[in-house]
């Protein structure tokens, strides 16, 4: 290739932003033109979004200006929405224009998986972005205001969270912490408020350590959360949810945390997908497309046991390191690195001062786990923005 190769990175989430930051460190002057495309001019810290959604934190704390994270002399940033990927033409169509690439990195994140549940798209909200969590927070507050005008409408004070995976559990922990504050602000008896966390599987946090799951459920029950386990949501309506048992829960607030799938544009581009995600090869590229890398929630990486690893920020960031290395290696005609995921553990918050987790082979819970969660959050801020970002956005 005689001209300078063009690398286009789609999405400035965990995978995309870490790839960009690594490339700007590793590439030499004029070795490649790198363009990062994102629909907002900020990166959001998805792993914090349950807090601003419940209103226990300000959405500002969960976002960082992209131009503060990248070096504009090394990376071109384009604020636009990707609408189509055309692999045959090596082009990406944006809302405002078209980009050509030699190498493409897809890190567009996931989308809510609706499983075809009727009414879900229309009547449920999702914890996915700064805009979506601002909407949820405002919506929740408005229900309290509306109840004051129509005190017979207990559905205004009934909150349904569909799915007790990590997102659902972390969100109900925050919501339960927020309720007393809202009740005080709106002069409402807290006993009138109901939070339901509904889970289709036989347990909350399916697949996680049973002792820690029990601990989490007890903490959350004590804060006022009602669990309905082994109970699938069958339908969402303007009045609330219908469960597989036939029971109806009247609620003006349904938050869907029932899982994610890959970005719809991957299927539309003609790639082979499983629930919208692409099974990448061991160098993180799409089989048959040696110039396209896929990261994070859009990708599937298999464990040695042959099961897909759960999509997490942790795996996205590890992929980004290898992706950046491999892009540089491809450009320099040197050897590509194989991606091997090194799980460091899982820690989930249960609201103020409480968490559960497994770090290495150690189980942790309560205050110790909450401190560990904070350390993990601060470490991420350090990786993308160094000490200044830790001091600015870290919640000490
Ligand atoms: P994302 O971080 O989702 O970023 C995708 C980016 O692409 C965004 O910037 C988005 O704006 C942009 N984008 C999307 N569509 C377009 C488009 N059409 N055009 C342009 N730009 C676009 N994982 C953990 O490991 N630990 C945790 O503690 C943890 N906590 C979580 C808490 C919550 C509440 C949630 C919802 C998830 C949590 N996760 C956690 C999972 C983790 O956040 C995701 O796996 C991770 O964000 C995926 O990263 P990604 O790089 O694939 O994309
Ligand atoms: P998930 O897929 O992990 O959990 C979704 C849950 O919804 C499942 O338990 C599923 O059984 C349930 N469900 C599906 N259909 C249902 C129905 N009809 N009715 C009731 N329940 C239903 O999704 P998530 O919690 O959004 O997590 C997405 C990814 O992000 C996961 O990989 C997770 O590990 C990761 N994450 C990690 C953390 C953390 O490490 N602290 C926090 C949040 C998310």
Short mmCIF file of C-alpha atoms and ligand atoms in Angstrom, two decimals:
data_model
loop_
_atom_site.label_atom_id
_atom_site.label_comp_id
_atom_site.label_asym_id
_atom_site.label_seq_id
_atom_site.Cartn_x
_atom_site.Cartn_y
_atom_site.Cartn_z
CA UNK A 1 0.00 0.00 0.00
CA UNK A 2 1.79 3.18 -1.10
CA UNK A 3 -0.51 5.79 0.48
CA UNK A 4 -1.07 6.12 4.23
CA UNK A 5 -3.50 3.42 5.42
CA UNK A 6 -6.82 4.61 6.83
CA UNK A 7 -8.11 3.13 10.07
CA UNK A 8 -11.72 3.91 10.99
CA UNK A 9 -12.97 3.12 14.49
CA UNK A 10 -16.75 2.99 14.93
CA UNK A 11 -17.94 3.78 18.46
CA UNK A 12 -16.07 5.46 21.31
CA UNK A 13 -17.21 3.08 24.03
CA UNK A 14 -14.84 0.92 26.04
CA UNK A 15 -13.48 -0.94 23.01
CA UNK A 16 -13.32 2.04 20.65
CA UNK A 17 -11.82 4.65 22.95
CA UNK A 18 -9.14 2.33 24.37
CA UNK A 19 -8.18 1.26 20.82
CA UNK A 20 -7.87 4.92 19.79
CA UNK A 21 -5.80 5.83 22.86
CA UNK A 22 -3.47 2.86 22.28
CA UNK A 23 -3.07 3.63 18.57
CA UNK A 24 -2.13 7.23 19.25
CA UNK A 25 0.64 5.95 21.51
CA UNK A 26 1.89 3.15 19.27
CA UNK A 27 1.69 4.55 15.74
CA UNK A 28 4.57 6.59 14.34
CA UNK A 29 4.07 9.90 12.55
CA UNK A 30 2.29 9.36 9.18
CA UNK A 31 2.06 5.60 9.67
CA UNK A 32 -1.76 5.66 9.48
CA UNK A 33 -4.71 8.05 9.37
CA UNK A 34 -6.97 7.19 12.28
CA UNK A 35 -10.59 8.38 12.44
CA UNK A 36 -12.85 7.77 15.43
CA UNK A 37 -16.61 8.08 14.87
CA UNK A 38 -19.13 8.37 17.67
CA UNK A 39 -22.70 9.61 17.77
CA UNK A 40 -21.97 11.92 20.72
CA UNK A 41 -18.94 14.08 21.39
CA UNK A 42 -18.52 12.32 24.73
CA UNK A 43 -17.59 8.84 25.90
CA UNK A 44 -19.95 7.46 28.50
CA UNK A 45 -18.97 5.21 31.33
CA UNK A 46 -21.67 2.59 30.84
CA UNK A 47 -20.69 0.77 34.02
CA UNK A 48 -21.91 3.80 36.04
CA UNK A 49 -25.22 4.33 34.24
CA UNK A 50 -27.42 2.56 36.83
CA UNK A 51 -26.63 5.43 39.24
CA UNK A 52 -27.74 8.43 37.15
CA UNK A 53 -30.70 6.34 35.95
CA UNK A 54 -31.92 6.00 39.54
CA UNK A 55 -30.92 9.59 40.32
CA UNK A 56 -28.28 8.71 42.92
CA UNK A 57 -25.59 10.36 40.79
CA UNK A 58 -25.38 13.15 38.25
CA UNK A 59 -25.23 12.02 34.57
CA UNK A 60 -22.31 14.45 34.14
CA UNK A 61 -20.16 12.12 36.25
CA UNK A 62 -20.74 9.29 33.78
CA UNK A 63 -19.47 11.08 30.68
CA UNK A 64 -16.17 12.50 29.44
CA UNK A 65 -15.52 14.72 26.43
CA UNK A 66 -13.83 12.62 23.73
CA UNK A 67 -11.54 15.49 22.79
CA UNK A 68 -10.16 15.41 26.34
CA UNK A 69 -9.17 11.75 25.86
CA UNK A 70 -7.61 11.78 22.40
CA UNK A 71 -4.82 13.76 20.77
CA UNK A 72 -6.44 15.60 17.87
CA UNK A 73 -3.10 15.82 16.08
CA UNK A 74 -3.08 12.02 15.90
CA UNK A 75 -6.76 11.01 15.72
CA UNK A 76 -9.55 12.67 13.73
CA UNK A 77 -12.77 12.67 15.66
CA UNK A 78 -16.06 12.69 13.73
CA UNK A 79 -19.26 13.25 15.69
CA UNK A 80 -21.85 11.43 13.63
CA UNK A 81 -24.14 8.42 13.64
CA UNK A 82 -23.11 5.40 11.60
CA UNK A 83 -26.04 4.20 9.51
CA UNK A 84 -24.52 1.47 7.36
CA UNK A 85 -21.38 -0.60 6.98
CA UNK A 86 -20.51 -1.65 3.41
CA UNK A 87 -17.67 -4.19 3.69
CA UNK A 88 -17.55 -4.94 -0.06
CA UNK A 89 -16.84 -1.27 -0.83
CA UNK A 90 -14.74 -0.69 2.33
CA UNK A 91 -17.02 2.20 3.19
CA UNK A 92 -19.03 3.33 6.17
CA UNK A 93 -22.10 5.49 5.66
CA UNK A 94 -22.66 8.17 8.28
CA UNK A 95 -25.63 10.45 8.77
CA UNK A 96 -23.43 13.22 7.38
CA UNK A 97 -21.24 11.68 4.68
CA UNK A 98 -19.21 8.60 3.90
CA UNK A 99 -15.87 7.30 5.15
CA UNK A 100 -13.56 4.92 3.29
CA UNK A 101 -11.26 2.64 5.23
CA UNK A 102 -8.47 0.16 4.80
CA UNK A 103 -8.95 -1.17 8.32
CA UNK A 104 -12.19 -1.03 10.28
CA UNK A 105 -12.78 -1.45 14.01
CA UNK A 106 -16.40 -2.03 15.03
CA UNK A 107 -17.11 -1.11 18.66
CA UNK A 108 -20.70 0.10 18.44
CA UNK A 109 -21.84 -1.64 21.63
CA UNK A 110 -24.99 -3.64 22.22
CA UNK A 111 -28.70 -3.04 21.88
CA UNK A 112 -31.48 -4.22 24.19
CA UNK A 113 -32.58 -7.78 23.42
CA UNK A 114 -36.39 -7.78 23.38
CA UNK A 115 -36.92 -11.48 22.60
CA UNK A 116 -39.98 -10.38 20.61
CA UNK A 117 -41.88 -9.65 23.84
CA UNK A 118 -44.99 -7.70 22.81
CA UNK A 119 -45.06 -4.09 23.99
CA UNK A 120 -41.47 -4.10 25.28
CA UNK A 121 -40.11 -1.66 22.70
CA UNK A 122 -43.07 0.67 23.15
CA UNK A 123 -43.52 0.72 26.92
CA UNK A 124 -40.18 -0.17 28.55
CA UNK A 125 -37.11 2.00 29.09
CA UNK A 126 -33.47 0.87 28.89
CA UNK A 127 -30.29 1.82 30.71
CA UNK A 128 -28.09 2.32 27.65
CA UNK A 129 -26.82 5.88 27.25
CA UNK A 130 -26.64 9.28 28.91
CA UNK A 131 -29.84 10.31 27.14
CA UNK A 132 -31.70 7.17 28.18
CA UNK A 133 -30.71 7.48 31.85
CA UNK A 134 -31.60 11.18 31.99
CA UNK A 135 -35.01 10.17 30.65
CA UNK A 136 -35.44 7.41 33.25
CA UNK A 137 -34.43 9.70 36.12
CA UNK A 138 -36.86 12.44 35.03
CA UNK A 139 -39.60 9.88 34.45
CA UNK A 140 -39.23 8.44 37.97
CA UNK A 141 -39.39 11.88 39.60
CA UNK A 142 -42.42 12.79 37.52
CA UNK A 143 -44.29 9.70 38.80
CA UNK A 144 -43.93 11.01 42.35
CA UNK A 145 -45.28 14.42 41.28
CA UNK A 146 -48.19 12.79 39.42
CA UNK A 147 -49.10 10.65 42.42
CA UNK A 148 -49.60 13.80 44.50
CA UNK A 149 -52.31 14.87 42.05
CA UNK A 150 -53.92 11.40 41.74
CA UNK A 151 -53.33 9.52 45.00
CA UNK A 152 -55.46 6.56 43.86
CA UNK A 153 -52.89 5.75 41.14
CA UNK A 154 -50.53 3.42 43.00
CA UNK A 155 -49.14 2.36 39.60
CA UNK A 156 -47.25 5.66 39.62
CA UNK A 157 -45.32 4.42 42.64
CA UNK A 158 -44.79 0.88 41.32
CA UNK A 159 -41.49 0.29 39.56
CA UNK A 160 -40.89 -2.87 37.54
CA UNK A 161 -37.37 -3.92 36.59
CA UNK A 162 -37.38 -6.79 34.09
CA UNK A 163 -34.36 -9.06 34.42
CA UNK A 164 -32.23 -9.70 37.52
CA UNK A 165 -28.88 -9.95 35.75
CA UNK A 166 -26.11 -7.60 36.88
CA UNK A 167 -27.69 -4.51 35.31
CA UNK A 168 -31.07 -5.16 36.94
CA UNK A 169 -29.55 -5.93 40.35
CA UNK A 170 -27.28 -2.86 40.29
CA UNK A 171 -30.17 -0.63 39.25
CA UNK A 172 -32.66 -1.83 41.91
CA UNK A 173 -29.94 -1.29 44.53
CA UNK A 174 -29.67 2.37 43.49
CA UNK A 175 -33.41 2.84 43.07
CA UNK A 176 -34.07 1.50 46.55
CA UNK A 177 -31.54 4.03 47.88
CA UNK A 178 -33.24 6.87 46.01
CA UNK A 179 -36.81 6.15 47.12
CA UNK A 180 -36.55 7.53 50.70
CA UNK A 181 -35.15 10.79 49.31
CA UNK A 182 -37.98 11.11 46.76
CA UNK A 183 -40.61 10.24 49.38
CA UNK A 184 -39.26 12.97 51.63
CA UNK A 185 -39.15 15.50 48.80
CA UNK A 186 -42.74 14.75 47.69
CA UNK A 187 -44.23 14.04 51.17
CA UNK A 188 -45.13 10.47 50.31
CA UNK A 189 -45.34 7.51 52.69
CA UNK A 190 -42.47 5.15 51.61
CA UNK A 191 -44.66 2.11 52.30
CA UNK A 192 -46.73 3.07 49.23
CA UNK A 193 -43.76 2.50 46.91
CA UNK A 194 -43.11 -0.91 45.32
CA UNK A 195 -40.00 -2.04 43.43
CA UNK A 196 -40.34 -5.38 41.64
CA UNK A 197 -37.35 -7.16 40.14
CA UNK A 198 -38.66 -9.90 37.87
CA UNK A 199 -36.41 -12.70 36.64
CA UNK A 200 -37.28 -15.54 34.25
CA UNK A 201 -34.44 -17.87 35.31
CA UNK A 202 -34.67 -20.03 38.45
CA UNK A 203 -32.33 -17.62 40.26
CA UNK A 204 -31.27 -13.99 40.21
CA UNK A 205 -27.81 -13.48 38.63
CA UNK A 206 -27.95 -16.85 36.84
CA UNK A 207 -24.58 -18.60 36.82
CA UNK A 208 -23.09 -16.48 39.63
CA UNK A 209 -22.01 -17.83 43.01
CA UNK A 210 -25.20 -18.93 44.87
CA UNK A 211 -23.98 -17.74 48.30
CA UNK A 212 -23.30 -14.24 46.95
CA UNK A 213 -26.62 -14.22 45.08
CA UNK A 214 -28.41 -15.00 48.33
CA UNK A 215 -26.49 -12.25 50.11
CA UNK A 216 -27.38 -9.76 47.35
CA UNK A 217 -31.05 -10.66 47.44
CA UNK A 218 -31.19 -10.29 51.22
CA UNK A 219 -29.55 -6.86 51.08
CA UNK A 220 -31.96 -5.73 48.37
CA UNK A 221 -35.04 -7.23 50.07
CA UNK A 222 -34.12 -5.35 53.24
CA UNK A 223 -34.05 -2.15 51.19
CA UNK A 224 -37.59 -2.88 49.98
CA UNK A 225 -37.12 -4.75 46.69
CA UNK A 226 -39.61 -7.55 45.92
CA UNK A 227 -38.21 -10.34 43.75
CA UNK A 228 -40.26 -12.52 41.47
CA UNK A 229 -37.89 -15.28 40.42
CA UNK A 230 -38.56 -17.99 37.82
CA UNK A 231 -41.22 -15.65 36.46
CA UNK A 232 -40.89 -14.35 32.91
CA UNK A 233 -42.36 -11.08 31.69
CA UNK A 234 -44.66 -12.09 28.85
CA UNK A 235 -45.99 -8.74 27.73
CA UNK A 236 -45.68 -5.02 28.43
CA UNK A 237 -48.74 -2.83 28.10
CA UNK A 238 -49.52 0.84 28.75
CA UNK A 239 -50.81 -0.33 32.17
CA UNK A 240 -47.81 -2.40 33.24
CA UNK A 241 -46.54 -5.96 32.75
CA UNK A 242 -48.17 -9.34 32.26
CA UNK A 243 -46.21 -12.25 33.69
CA UNK A 244 -46.02 -15.82 32.39
CA UNK A 245 -48.03 -16.84 35.47
CA UNK A 246 -50.92 -14.68 34.20
CA UNK A 247 -50.42 -12.14 36.99
CA UNK A 248 -50.55 -8.48 35.99
CA UNK A 249 -48.57 -5.78 37.74
CA UNK A 250 -49.89 -2.29 37.19
CA UNK A 251 -46.94 0.03 36.78
CA UNK A 252 -46.20 3.31 35.03
CA UNK A 253 -42.47 2.50 34.98
CA UNK A 254 -40.94 -0.54 33.32
CA UNK A 255 -37.16 -0.69 33.06
CA UNK A 256 -35.96 -3.52 30.84
CA UNK A 257 -32.63 -5.06 31.89
CA UNK A 258 -33.32 -8.44 30.27
CA UNK A 259 -30.15 -8.67 28.20
CA UNK A 260 -28.44 -7.27 25.14
CA UNK A 261 -27.65 -8.24 21.56
CA UNK A 262 -25.21 -6.87 19.02
CA UNK A 263 -25.76 -3.80 16.88
CA UNK A 264 -28.38 -4.35 14.13
CA UNK A 265 -26.04 -2.90 11.46
CA UNK A 266 -23.81 -5.99 11.64
CA UNK A 267 -26.58 -8.28 10.38
CA UNK A 268 -27.57 -5.69 7.79
CA UNK A 269 -23.98 -5.59 6.52
CA UNK A 270 -24.26 -9.30 5.67
CA UNK A 271 -21.95 -10.63 8.40
CA UNK A 272 -22.82 -13.92 10.06
CA UNK A 273 -24.15 -13.11 13.52
CA UNK A 274 -25.51 -14.80 16.64
CA UNK A 275 -28.01 -12.54 18.42
CA UNK A 276 -26.49 -9.68 16.43
CA UNK A 277 -22.94 -10.43 17.56
CA UNK A 278 -20.02 -11.66 15.45
CA UNK A 279 -17.87 -14.61 16.45
CA UNK A 280 -14.40 -13.23 15.86
CA UNK A 281 -11.25 -15.24 15.16
CA UNK A 282 -8.40 -15.39 17.65
CA UNK A 283 -6.94 -12.14 16.32
CA UNK A 284 -10.35 -10.39 16.84
CA UNK A 285 -11.12 -10.15 13.12
CA UNK A 286 -14.20 -11.32 11.25
CA UNK A 287 -13.42 -14.65 9.56
CA UNK A 288 -13.03 -13.91 5.85
CA UNK A 289 -12.50 -10.15 6.48
CA UNK A 290 -8.90 -9.74 7.52
CA UNK A 291 -9.20 -5.94 7.69
CA UNK A 292 -12.21 -5.77 10.06
CA UNK A 293 -11.92 -6.07 13.84
CA UNK A 294 -14.93 -6.37 16.14
CA UNK A 295 -14.82 -5.51 19.83
CA UNK A 296 -16.96 -5.56 22.93
CA UNK A 297 -20.70 -6.19 22.92
CA UNK A 298 -20.70 -6.58 19.11
CA UNK A 299 -18.29 -9.54 19.31
CA UNK A 300 -18.35 -13.08 20.62
CA UNK A 301 -15.24 -14.63 22.09
CA UNK A 302 -15.48 -18.28 23.12
CA UNK A 303 -14.09 -19.58 26.40
CA UNK A 304 -11.88 -22.69 26.38
CA UNK A 305 -15.04 -24.58 27.49
CA UNK A 306 -16.72 -23.49 24.25
CA UNK A 307 -19.17 -20.97 25.78
CA UNK A 308 -19.30 -17.28 24.81
CA UNK A 309 -17.80 -15.01 27.46
CA UNK A 310 -20.38 -12.56 28.85
CA UNK A 311 -20.08 -9.16 27.16
CA UNK A 312 -18.41 -6.80 29.63
CA UNK A 313 -16.38 -3.62 29.76
CA UNK A 314 -13.53 -5.72 31.07
CA UNK A 315 -13.32 -7.93 27.97
CA UNK A 316 -13.86 -4.94 25.63
CA UNK A 317 -10.84 -3.16 27.09
CA UNK A 318 -8.62 -6.24 26.89
CA UNK A 319 -9.72 -6.73 23.28
CA UNK A 320 -8.91 -3.09 22.51
CA UNK A 321 -5.29 -3.56 23.61
CA UNK A 322 -4.85 -6.55 21.29
CA UNK A 323 -6.78 -4.87 18.47
CA UNK A 324 -4.50 -1.81 18.55
CA UNK A 325 -1.43 -4.05 18.65
CA UNK A 326 -2.70 -6.08 15.68
CA UNK A 327 -3.57 -3.02 13.60
CA UNK A 328 -0.05 -1.71 14.04
CA UNK A 329 1.34 -5.19 13.31
CA UNK A 330 -0.73 -5.48 10.12
CA UNK A 331 0.49 -2.10 8.92
CA UNK A 332 4.11 -3.04 9.70
CA UNK A 333 3.74 -6.55 8.29
CA UNK A 334 4.72 -8.08 11.60
CA UNK A 335 3.14 -10.86 13.63
CA UNK A 336 -0.38 -10.54 15.01
CA UNK A 337 -1.14 -11.35 18.64
CA UNK A 338 -3.78 -13.90 19.65
CA UNK A 339 -6.46 -12.66 22.00
CA UNK A 340 -6.73 -14.55 25.24
CA UNK A 341 -9.20 -13.22 27.76
CA UNK A 342 -7.89 -12.98 31.32
CA UNK A 343 -10.96 -12.59 33.57
CA UNK A 344 -10.00 -10.52 36.61
CA UNK A 345 -13.28 -11.10 38.43
CA UNK A 346 -16.72 -9.55 38.76
CA UNK A 347 -17.91 -7.01 41.30
CA UNK A 348 -21.48 -5.71 41.34
CA UNK A 349 -22.83 -2.87 43.39
CA UNK A 350 -25.98 -3.25 45.51
CA UNK A 351 -26.36 0.46 46.24
CA UNK A 352 -24.70 2.63 48.86
CA UNK A 353 -21.84 0.85 50.66
CA UNK A 354 -22.87 -2.64 49.53
CA UNK A 355 -21.61 -4.94 46.79
CA UNK A 356 -20.76 -8.54 45.99
CA UNK A 357 -17.95 -9.93 43.95
CA UNK A 358 -15.43 -12.57 43.06
CA UNK A 359 -11.89 -11.33 42.60
CA UNK A 360 -9.48 -14.04 41.57
CA UNK A 361 -10.82 -16.98 43.53
CA UNK A 362 -11.89 -14.82 46.50
CA UNK A 363 -15.50 -14.05 47.31
CA UNK A 364 -16.13 -10.60 48.70
CA UNK A 365 -19.25 -8.84 49.93
CA UNK A 366 -20.51 -5.82 51.85
CA UNK A 367 -18.28 -2.79 52.43
CA UNK A 368 -15.10 -4.53 51.23
CA UNK A 369 -16.73 -5.34 47.89
CA UNK A 370 -18.07 -1.77 47.62
CA UNK A 371 -14.54 -0.40 48.08
CA UNK A 372 -13.26 -2.85 45.46
CA UNK A 373 -15.95 -1.65 43.04
CA UNK A 374 -14.76 1.92 43.58
CA UNK A 375 -11.13 0.88 42.94
CA UNK A 376 -12.17 -0.80 39.65
CA UNK A 377 -14.05 2.36 38.60
CA UNK A 378 -11.06 4.58 39.42
CA UNK A 379 -8.69 2.25 37.57
CA UNK A 380 -10.74 2.64 34.41
CA UNK A 381 -10.69 6.44 34.67
CA UNK A 382 -6.92 6.22 35.12
CA UNK A 383 -6.50 4.01 32.02
CA UNK A 384 -8.39 6.37 29.74
CA UNK A 385 -7.54 9.77 31.24
CA UNK A 386 -4.77 9.40 33.83
CA UNK A 387 -4.73 11.13 37.22
CA UNK A 388 -6.54 14.32 36.01
CA UNK A 389 -9.61 12.29 35.02
CA UNK A 390 -9.51 10.28 38.26
CA UNK A 391 -9.54 13.54 40.23
CA UNK A 392 -12.29 15.06 38.07
CA UNK A 393 -14.71 12.16 37.71
CA UNK A 394 -13.80 9.75 40.52
CA UNK A 395 -16.49 9.77 43.21
CA UNK A 396 -14.46 9.57 46.41
P1 LIG B 1 -20.15 0.62 24.54
O1 LIG B 1 -19.37 0.96 25.75
O2 LIG B 1 -21.56 0.24 24.68
O3 LIG B 1 -20.02 1.87 23.55
C1 LIG B 1 -20.57 1.90 22.27
C2 LIG B 1 -20.33 3.28 21.70
O4 LIG B 1 -20.81 3.32 20.35
C3 LIG B 1 -21.07 4.40 22.45
O5 LIG B 1 -20.21 5.49 22.64
C4 LIG B 1 -22.23 4.75 21.52
O6 LIG B 1 -22.64 6.10 21.63
C5 LIG B 1 -21.59 4.49 20.16
N1 LIG B 1 -22.57 4.19 19.10
C6 LIG B 1 -23.56 3.27 19.15
N2 LIG B 1 -24.23 3.26 17.98
C7 LIG B 1 -23.64 4.20 17.20
C8 LIG B 1 -23.87 4.63 15.86
N3 LIG B 1 -24.84 4.12 15.11
N4 LIG B 1 -23.08 5.62 15.37
C9 LIG B 1 -22.07 6.15 16.12
N5 LIG B 1 -21.81 5.76 17.37
C10 LIG B 1 -22.57 4.79 17.90
N6 LIG B 1 -19.15 -4.45 32.47
C11 LIG B 1 -18.12 -4.67 33.30
O7 LIG B 1 -17.11 -5.27 32.89
N7 LIG B 1 -18.16 -4.25 34.60
C12 LIG B 1 -19.20 -3.57 35.11
O8 LIG B 1 -19.19 -3.19 36.29
C13 LIG B 1 -20.30 -3.30 34.26
N8 LIG B 1 -21.35 -2.60 34.71
C14 LIG B 1 -22.38 -2.28 33.86
C15 LIG B 1 -23.43 -1.51 34.35
C16 LIG B 1 -24.48 -1.19 33.53
C17 LIG B 1 -25.61 -0.35 34.06
C18 LIG B 1 -24.49 -1.65 32.17
C19 LIG B 1 -25.65 -1.29 31.26
C20 LIG B 1 -23.45 -2.43 31.68
C21 LIG B 1 -22.38 -2.75 32.52
N9 LIG B 1 -21.29 -3.51 32.07
C22 LIG B 1 -20.25 -3.77 32.90
C23 LIG B 1 -21.23 -3.97 30.66
C24 LIG B 1 -20.40 -2.97 29.84
O9 LIG B 1 -20.81 -1.65 30.09
C25 LIG B 1 -20.47 -3.26 28.35
O10 LIG B 1 -20.13 -4.60 28.11
C26 LIG B 1 -19.51 -2.32 27.61
O11 LIG B 1 -19.96 -0.98 27.71
C27 LIG B 1 -19.39 -2.70 26.15
O12 LIG B 1 -18.43 -1.87 25.57
P2 LIG B 1 -18.37 -1.62 24.01
O13 LIG B 1 -17.01 -1.10 23.73
O14 LIG B 1 -18.82 -2.82 23.26
O15 LIG B 1 -19.44 -0.51 23.68
P1 LIG B 2 -27.94 -10.32 31.26
O1 LIG B 2 -28.20 -11.00 29.98
O2 LIG B 2 -26.72 -10.66 32.01
O3 LIG B 2 -29.18 -10.51 32.24
C1 LIG B 2 -30.51 -10.41 31.79
C2 LIG B 2 -31.42 -11.16 32.72
O4 LIG B 2 -32.77 -10.98 32.29
C3 LIG B 2 -31.16 -12.68 32.73
O5 LIG B 2 -30.99 -13.10 34.06
C4 LIG B 2 -32.38 -13.27 32.06
O6 LIG B 2 -32.72 -14.54 32.58
C5 LIG B 2 -33.45 -12.22 32.41
N1 LIG B 2 -34.59 -12.25 31.48
C6 LIG B 2 -34.55 -12.43 30.12
N2 LIG B 2 -35.82 -12.44 29.63
C7 LIG B 2 -36.65 -12.22 30.68
C8 LIG B 2 -38.06 -12.11 30.79
N3 LIG B 2 -38.88 -12.21 29.74
N4 LIG B 2 -38.60 -11.86 32.02
C9 LIG B 2 -37.80 -11.74 33.11
N5 LIG B 2 -36.45 -11.86 33.05
C10 LIG B 2 -35.88 -12.08 31.85
O7 LIG B 2 -28.00 -8.73 30.93
P2 LIG B 2 -27.44 -7.51 31.78
O8 LIG B 2 -27.72 -7.67 33.22
O9 LIG B 2 -27.93 -6.29 31.09
O10 LIG B 2 -25.87 -7.62 31.57
C11 LIG B 2 -25.32 -7.47 30.25
C12 LIG B 2 -23.83 -7.75 30.32
O11 LIG B 2 -23.19 -6.71 31.07
C13 LIG B 2 -23.50 -9.05 31.02
O12 LIG B 2 -22.44 -9.66 30.39
C14 LIG B 2 -23.11 -8.63 32.41
O13 LIG B 2 -22.17 -9.52 32.99
C15 LIG B 2 -22.50 -7.27 32.17
N6 LIG B 2 -22.66 -6.43 33.36
C16 LIG B 2 -21.71 -6.55 34.32
C17 LIG B 2 -21.85 -5.81 35.49
C18 LIG B 2 -20.78 -5.95 36.55
O14 LIG B 2 -19.80 -6.64 36.34
N7 LIG B 2 -20.93 -5.29 37.69
C19 LIG B 2 -22.95 -4.96 35.67
C20 LIG B 2 -23.90 -4.88 34.66
C21 LIG B 2 -23.75 -5.64 33.50
#
